[in-house]
Amino acid sequence: MATGEAILAGIRAGRSWIAGSTATELSFTATAADRGAGVGERLETLGEQVAVRADIRGVSSATVSFHTDRGKAHRQTLPSHGSGTAEWHTTAEESTFVRIEVRHPNGHMAALTNPITLS
């Protein structure tokens, strides 16, 4: 269990995400070859393609949208059972950063993340 100090340090560093329910679980990563980064981190892509992946639990029929410095870049609907994975590919040349939003079928926000920076 994280201490209050560790939680505040993570928020200050941008390594955080928020959700409208404690039932929502989220994992958000970006990888290029053997390098990876998570929420609030920087990924050195070395010019390689980046796989951006979101694993979501606890939001039935969620829509996951990937956002970059150019706006909404990709959108994917997850299964009705409340768990699923959304994946999108980009490069640092195309996207300076990537963050996600998770929405309920009615459009209300379920969760959102800070960005992963690509360089």
Coordinates of N, CA and C in Angstrom, one line a residue:
M1 N 0.8 -1.2 0.0 CA 0.0 0.0 0.0 C 0.9 1.2 0.0
A2 N 0.6 2.2 -0.9 CA 1.4 3.4 -1.0 C 1.1 4.4 0.2
T3 N 2.1 5.0 0.6 CA 2.0 6.1 1.6 C 1.5 7.3 1.0
G4 N 1.0 8.3 1.8 CA 0.5 9.6 1.4 C 1.6 10.3 0.6
E5 N 2.8 10.2 1.1 CA 4.0 10.9 0.5 C 4.2 10.3 -0.9
A6 N 4.2 9.0 -1.0 CA 4.4 8.3 -2.3 C 3.3 8.7 -3.3
I7 N 2.1 8.8 -2.9 CA 1.0 9.2 -3.7 C 1.1 10.6 -4.2
L8 N 1.5 11.5 -3.3 CA 1.7 12.9 -3.7 C 2.9 13.0 -4.7
A9 N 3.9 12.3 -4.5 CA 5.1 12.3 -5.4 C 4.7 11.8 -6.8
G10 N 3.9 10.8 -6.9 CA 3.4 10.3 -8.1 C 2.5 11.4 -8.9
I11 N 1.7 12.0 -8.1 CA 0.8 13.1 -8.7 C 1.7 14.2 -9.2
R12 N 2.6 14.7 -8.4 CA 3.6 15.7 -8.8 C 4.3 15.4 -10.1
A13 N 4.7 14.1 -10.2 CA 5.5 13.6 -11.4 C 4.6 13.4 -12.6
G14 N 3.3 13.5 -12.4 CA 2.4 13.2 -13.5 C 2.1 11.8 -13.8
R15 N 2.4 10.9 -12.9 CA 2.2 9.5 -13.0 C 0.9 9.1 -12.4
S16 N -0.2 9.7 -12.9 CA -1.5 9.4 -12.3 C -2.6 9.3 -13.3
W17 N -3.7 8.7 -12.9 CA -4.9 8.7 -13.7 C -6.1 8.7 -12.7
I18 N -7.2 9.2 -13.1 CA -8.4 9.2 -12.3 C -9.6 8.5 -12.8
A19 N -10.4 8.0 -12.0 CA -11.6 7.3 -12.4 C -12.8 7.7 -11.5
G20 N -14.0 7.5 -12.1 CA -15.2 7.9 -11.4 C -15.7 6.8 -10.5
S21 N -15.0 5.7 -10.4 CA -15.4 4.6 -9.6 C -14.2 3.8 -9.1
T22 N -14.3 3.3 -7.9 CA -13.2 2.4 -7.4 C -13.2 1.0 -8.1
A23 N -14.3 0.7 -8.8 CA -14.4 -0.5 -9.6 C -13.6 -0.5 -10.8
T24 N -13.2 0.7 -11.3 CA -12.5 0.9 -12.5 C -11.0 0.6 -12.3
E25 N -10.4 -0.3 -13.1 CA -9.0 -0.6 -13.1 C -8.4 -0.2 -14.5
L26 N -7.2 0.3 -14.5 CA -6.6 0.8 -15.7 C -5.1 0.6 -15.8
S27 N -4.6 0.1 -16.9 CA -3.2 0.0 -17.1 C -3.0 0.7 -18.5
F28 N -2.0 1.6 -18.6 CA -1.7 2.3 -19.8 C -0.2 2.4 -20.1
T29 N 0.2 1.8 -21.2 CA 1.6 1.7 -21.5 C 1.9 2.0 -22.9
A30 N 3.2 2.3 -23.2 CA 3.6 2.5 -24.6 C 5.0 1.8 -24.7
T31 N 5.1 1.1 -25.8 CA 6.4 0.3 -26.0 C 6.9 0.5 -27.4
A32 N 8.2 0.6 -27.5 CA 8.9 0.6 -28.8 C 10.1 -0.3 -28.7
A33 N 10.1 -1.4 -29.5 CA 11.1 -2.5 -29.4 C 11.1 -3.0 -27.9
D34 N 12.2 -2.9 -27.2 CA 12.3 -3.5 -25.9 C 12.2 -2.4 -24.8
R35 N 11.8 -1.2 -25.2 CA 11.7 -0.1 -24.2 C 10.2 0.2 -24.0
G36 N 9.9 0.6 -22.7 CA 8.5 0.9 -22.4 C 8.4 2.0 -21.4
A37 N 7.2 2.6 -21.4 CA 6.9 3.7 -20.4 C 5.4 3.6 -20.0
G38 N 5.1 4.1 -18.9 CA 3.8 4.2 -18.3 C 3.3 5.6 -18.2
V39 N 2.2 5.8 -17.6 CA 1.6 7.1 -17.4 C 2.5 8.0 -16.8
G40 N 2.7 9.2 -17.4 CA 3.5 10.3 -16.8 C 5.0 10.1 -17.2
E41 N 5.4 9.1 -17.9 CA 6.8 8.8 -18.2 C 7.1 9.2 -19.7
R42 N 8.4 9.2 -20.0 CA 8.8 9.5 -21.4 C 9.4 8.2 -22.0
L43 N 9.0 8.0 -23.2 CA 9.5 6.9 -24.0 C 10.4 7.3 -25.1
E44 N 11.7 6.9 -25.0 CA 12.6 7.2 -26.1 C 12.4 6.2 -27.2
T45 N 11.8 6.6 -28.3 CA 11.4 5.7 -29.4 C 12.5 5.3 -30.4
L46 N 13.5 6.1 -30.4 CA 14.6 5.9 -31.4 C 14.1 5.8 -32.8
G47 N 13.0 6.5 -33.1 CA 12.4 6.5 -34.4 C 11.6 5.2 -34.8
E48 N 11.4 4.3 -33.8 CA 10.6 3.1 -34.0 C 9.1 3.3 -33.8
Q49 N 8.3 2.4 -34.4 CA 6.9 2.5 -34.1 C 6.6 2.2 -32.7
V50 N 5.5 2.8 -32.2 CA 5.1 2.7 -30.8 C 3.8 2.0 -30.7
A51 N 3.7 1.0 -29.9 CA 2.4 0.3 -29.6 C 1.9 0.9 -28.2
V52 N 0.7 1.5 -28.3 CA 0.1 2.1 -27.1 C -1.0 1.2 -26.7
R53 N -1.0 0.8 -25.4 CA -2.0 -0.2 -25.0 C -2.7 0.2 -23.7
A54 N -4.0 0.1 -23.7 CA -4.8 0.3 -22.5 C -5.6 -0.9 -22.1
D55 N -5.4 -1.4 -20.9 CA -6.2 -2.5 -20.3 C -7.1 -1.9 -19.3
I56 N -8.4 -2.2 -19.6 CA -9.5 -1.6 -18.7 C -10.3 -2.7 -18.1
R57 N -10.7 -2.5 -16.9 CA -11.7 -3.4 -16.2 C -12.7 -2.5 -15.4
G58 N -13.9 -3.0 -15.3 CA -14.9 -2.4 -14.5 C -15.7 -1.4 -15.2
V59 N -15.7 -1.3 -16.5 CA -16.5 -0.3 -17.3 C -17.1 -1.1 -18.5
S60 N -18.4 -1.4 -18.3 CA -19.1 -2.2 -19.4 C -19.2 -1.4 -20.6
S61 N -18.9 -2.0 -21.8 CA -19.1 -1.4 -23.1 C -18.4 0.0 -23.2
A62 N -17.3 0.1 -22.6 CA -16.5 1.4 -22.5 C -16.0 1.7 -23.9
T63 N -15.9 3.0 -24.2 CA -15.2 3.5 -25.4 C -13.9 4.1 -24.9
V64 N -12.8 3.6 -25.5 CA -11.5 4.1 -25.1 C -11.0 5.0 -26.3
S65 N -10.6 6.2 -26.0 CA -10.1 7.1 -27.1 C -8.7 7.5 -26.7
F66 N -7.8 7.5 -27.7 CA -6.4 7.8 -27.6 C -6.3 9.3 -28.1
H67 N -5.7 10.1 -27.3 CA -5.5 11.6 -27.7 C -4.1 11.9 -27.7
T68 N -3.7 12.7 -28.7 CA -2.3 13.2 -28.9 C -2.3 14.7 -29.0
D69 N -1.2 15.3 -29.2 CA -1.1 16.7 -29.4 C -1.9 17.2 -30.6
R70 N -2.3 16.3 -31.5 CA -3.1 16.7 -32.6 C -4.6 16.4 -32.4
G71 N -5.0 16.0 -31.2 CA -6.4 15.7 -30.9 C -6.7 14.2 -30.8
K72 N -8.0 13.9 -30.9 CA -8.4 12.4 -30.8 C -7.8 11.7 -32.0
A73 N -7.1 10.6 -31.8 CA -6.4 9.9 -32.9 C -7.0 8.5 -33.1
H74 N -7.6 7.9 -32.1 CA -8.1 6.6 -32.3 C -9.2 6.3 -31.3
R75 N -10.2 5.5 -31.6 CA -11.3 5.2 -30.7 C -11.6 3.7 -30.9
Q76 N -11.9 3.1 -29.7 CA -12.2 1.6 -29.8 C -13.2 1.3 -28.7
T77 N -14.2 0.5 -29.0 CA -15.2 0.1 -28.0 C -14.8 -1.3 -27.4
L78 N -14.9 -1.4 -26.1 CA -14.6 -2.6 -25.4 C -15.8 -3.5 -25.3
P79 N -15.6 -4.8 -24.9 CA -16.7 -5.7 -24.8 C -17.7 -5.3 -23.6
S80 N -18.9 -5.8 -23.7 CA -19.9 -5.5 -22.7 C -19.6 -6.1 -21.3
H81 N -18.8 -7.1 -21.2 CA -18.5 -7.7 -19.9 C -17.6 -6.9 -19.0
G82 N -17.2 -5.7 -19.4 CA -16.5 -4.8 -18.5 C -15.0 -4.9 -18.5
S83 N -14.4 -5.8 -19.3 CA -12.9 -5.9 -19.3 C -12.4 -6.0 -20.8
G84 N -11.4 -5.3 -21.1 CA -10.9 -5.4 -22.4 C -9.6 -4.6 -22.6
T85 N -9.1 -4.7 -23.9 CA -7.8 -4.0 -24.2 C -8.0 -3.2 -25.5
A86 N -7.5 -2.0 -25.5 CA -7.5 -1.2 -26.7 C -6.0 -0.9 -27.0
E87 N -5.7 -1.0 -28.3 CA -4.3 -0.8 -28.7 C -4.3 0.1 -30.0
W88 N -3.3 0.9 -30.1 CA -3.1 1.8 -31.2 C -1.6 2.0 -31.5
H89 N -1.3 2.2 -32.7 CA 0.2 2.4 -33.1 C 0.4 3.8 -33.6
T90 N 1.6 4.3 -33.3 CA 2.0 5.7 -33.7 C 3.5 5.8 -33.7
T91 N 4.0 7.0 -33.9 CA 5.4 7.2 -33.8 C 5.6 8.6 -33.1
A92 N 6.8 8.8 -32.6 CA 7.1 10.1 -32.0 C 7.0 11.2 -33.0
E93 N 7.2 10.9 -34.3 CA 7.1 12.0 -35.3 C 5.6 12.4 -35.5
E94 N 4.7 11.4 -35.3 CA 3.3 11.7 -35.5 C 2.6 12.2 -34.2
S95 N 3.2 11.8 -33.0 CA 2.5 12.1 -31.7 C 3.6 12.5 -30.7
T96 N 3.5 13.7 -30.2 CA 4.4 14.1 -29.1 C 4.1 13.4 -27.8
F97 N 2.8 13.2 -27.6 CA 2.3 12.5 -26.4 C 1.1 11.7 -26.7
V98 N 0.7 10.8 -25.8 CA -0.5 10.0 -25.9 C -1.1 9.9 -24.5
R99 N -2.4 10.2 -24.5 CA -3.2 9.9 -23.2 C -4.5 9.3 -23.6
I100 N -5.2 8.7 -22.6 CA -6.5 8.1 -23.0 C -7.6 8.6 -22.1
E101 N -8.8 8.5 -22.7 CA -10.1 8.7 -22.0 C -10.9 7.5 -22.1
V102 N -11.6 7.1 -21.0 CA -12.5 6.0 -21.0 C -13.8 6.5 -20.7
R103 N -14.8 6.2 -21.6 CA -16.2 6.7 -21.4 C -17.2 5.6 -21.4
H104 N -18.2 5.8 -20.6 CA -19.4 4.9 -20.5 C -20.2 5.1 -21.8
P105 N -21.0 4.1 -22.1 CA -21.8 4.2 -23.4 C -22.6 5.5 -23.5
N106 N -23.0 6.1 -22.4 CA -23.8 7.3 -22.4 C -22.9 8.6 -22.6
G107 N -21.6 8.4 -22.8 CA -20.7 9.5 -23.0 C -20.0 10.0 -21.8
H108 N -20.5 9.7 -20.6 CA -19.9 10.2 -19.3 C -18.5 9.6 -19.1
M109 N -17.6 10.4 -18.6 CA -16.3 10.0 -18.3 C -16.2 8.9 -17.2
A110 N -15.5 7.8 -17.5 CA -15.2 6.8 -16.6 C -13.8 6.9 -16.0
A111 N -12.8 7.3 -16.8 CA -11.5 7.5 -16.4 C -10.7 8.2 -17.4
L112 N -9.6 8.9 -17.0 CA -8.7 9.5 -17.9 C -7.3 9.5 -17.3
T113 N -6.3 9.5 -18.2 CA -4.9 9.5 -17.7 C -4.1 10.7 -18.1
N114 N -3.0 10.9 -17.3 CA -2.0 11.8 -17.8 C -1.3 11.2 -19.0
P115 N -0.6 12.0 -19.7 CA 0.0 11.5 -21.0 C 1.3 10.7 -20.8
I116 N 1.7 9.9 -21.8 CA 3.0 9.3 -21.9 C 3.6 10.2 -23.0
T117 N 4.8 10.7 -22.8 CA 5.5 11.5 -23.8 C 6.4 10.7 -24.6
L118 N 6.3 10.9 -26.0 CA 7.1 10.1 -26.9 C 8.2 11.0 -27.5
S119 N 9.5 10.6 -27.5 CA 10.6 11.4 -28.1 C 11.5 10.5 -28.8

